[in-house]
Coordinates of C-alpha atoms in Angstrom, one line a residue:
X1 CA 114.7 98.3 98.8
X2 CA 114.1 102.0 99.1
X3 CA 116.4 104.6 97.5
X4 CA 118.1 105.2 100.8
X5 CA 118.8 101.4 101.2
X6 CA 116.2 100.6 103.8
X7 CA 113.7 97.7 103.5
X8 CA 111.5 98.6 106.5
X9 CA 108.7 99.9 104.3
X10 CA 108.7 96.7 102.3
X11 CA 108.7 94.5 105.4
X12 CA 105.8 96.5 106.9
X13 CA 103.7 96.2 103.8
X14 CA 104.5 92.4 103.5
X15 CA 103.5 91.9 107.2
X16 CA 100.2 93.8 106.6
X17 CA 99.4 91.6 103.6
X18 CA 100.2 88.4 105.5
X19 CA 97.9 89.6 108.3
X20 CA 95.2 90.1 105.7
X21 CA 95.8 86.6 104.3
X22 CA 95.3 85.2 107.8
X23 CA 92.1 87.2 108.4
X24 CA 90.8 86.1 105.0
X25 CA 91.3 82.4 106.0
X26 CA 89.6 83.0 109.4
X27 CA 86.4 81.4 108.2
X28 CA 88.3 78.1 108.0
X29 CA 89.3 78.3 111.6
X30 CA 85.7 78.6 112.7
X31 CA 84.5 75.5 110.9
X32 CA 84.1 72.5 113.1
X33 CA 84.3 69.9 110.3
X34 CA 87.9 70.6 109.4
X35 CA 90.8 69.0 111.4
X36 CA 93.0 71.4 113.4
X37 CA 96.1 70.1 111.6
X38 CA 94.5 71.0 108.2
X39 CA 93.5 74.4 109.4
X40 CA 97.1 75.1 110.5
X41 CA 98.6 74.0 107.2
X42 CA 96.2 76.1 105.2
X43 CA 96.8 79.2 107.3
X44 CA 100.6 78.8 107.3
X45 CA 100.6 78.2 103.6
X46 CA 98.6 81.3 102.9
X47 CA 100.7 83.5 105.2
X48 CA 104.0 82.1 104.1
X49 CA 103.0 82.6 100.4
X50 CA 102.3 86.3 101.0
X51 CA 105.5 86.8 103.1
X52 CA 107.8 85.0 100.7
X53 CA 106.3 85.9 97.3
X54 CA 108.3 89.1 96.7
X55 CA 111.5 87.3 97.8
X56 CA 111.3 85.0 94.9
X57 CA 110.8 87.7 92.3

């Protein structure tokens, strides 16, 4: 929360980090030997972890 009570900066930063986590896991999406369901779980886990990490602390 910023000094003026807004959280928009924090939300923007968190969304950018989640986007980077998705981009960094993109190599998994391109592999043919991994099931689609596994790819989805890995990507969702990485993105959710980044989005929710600060909420827990």
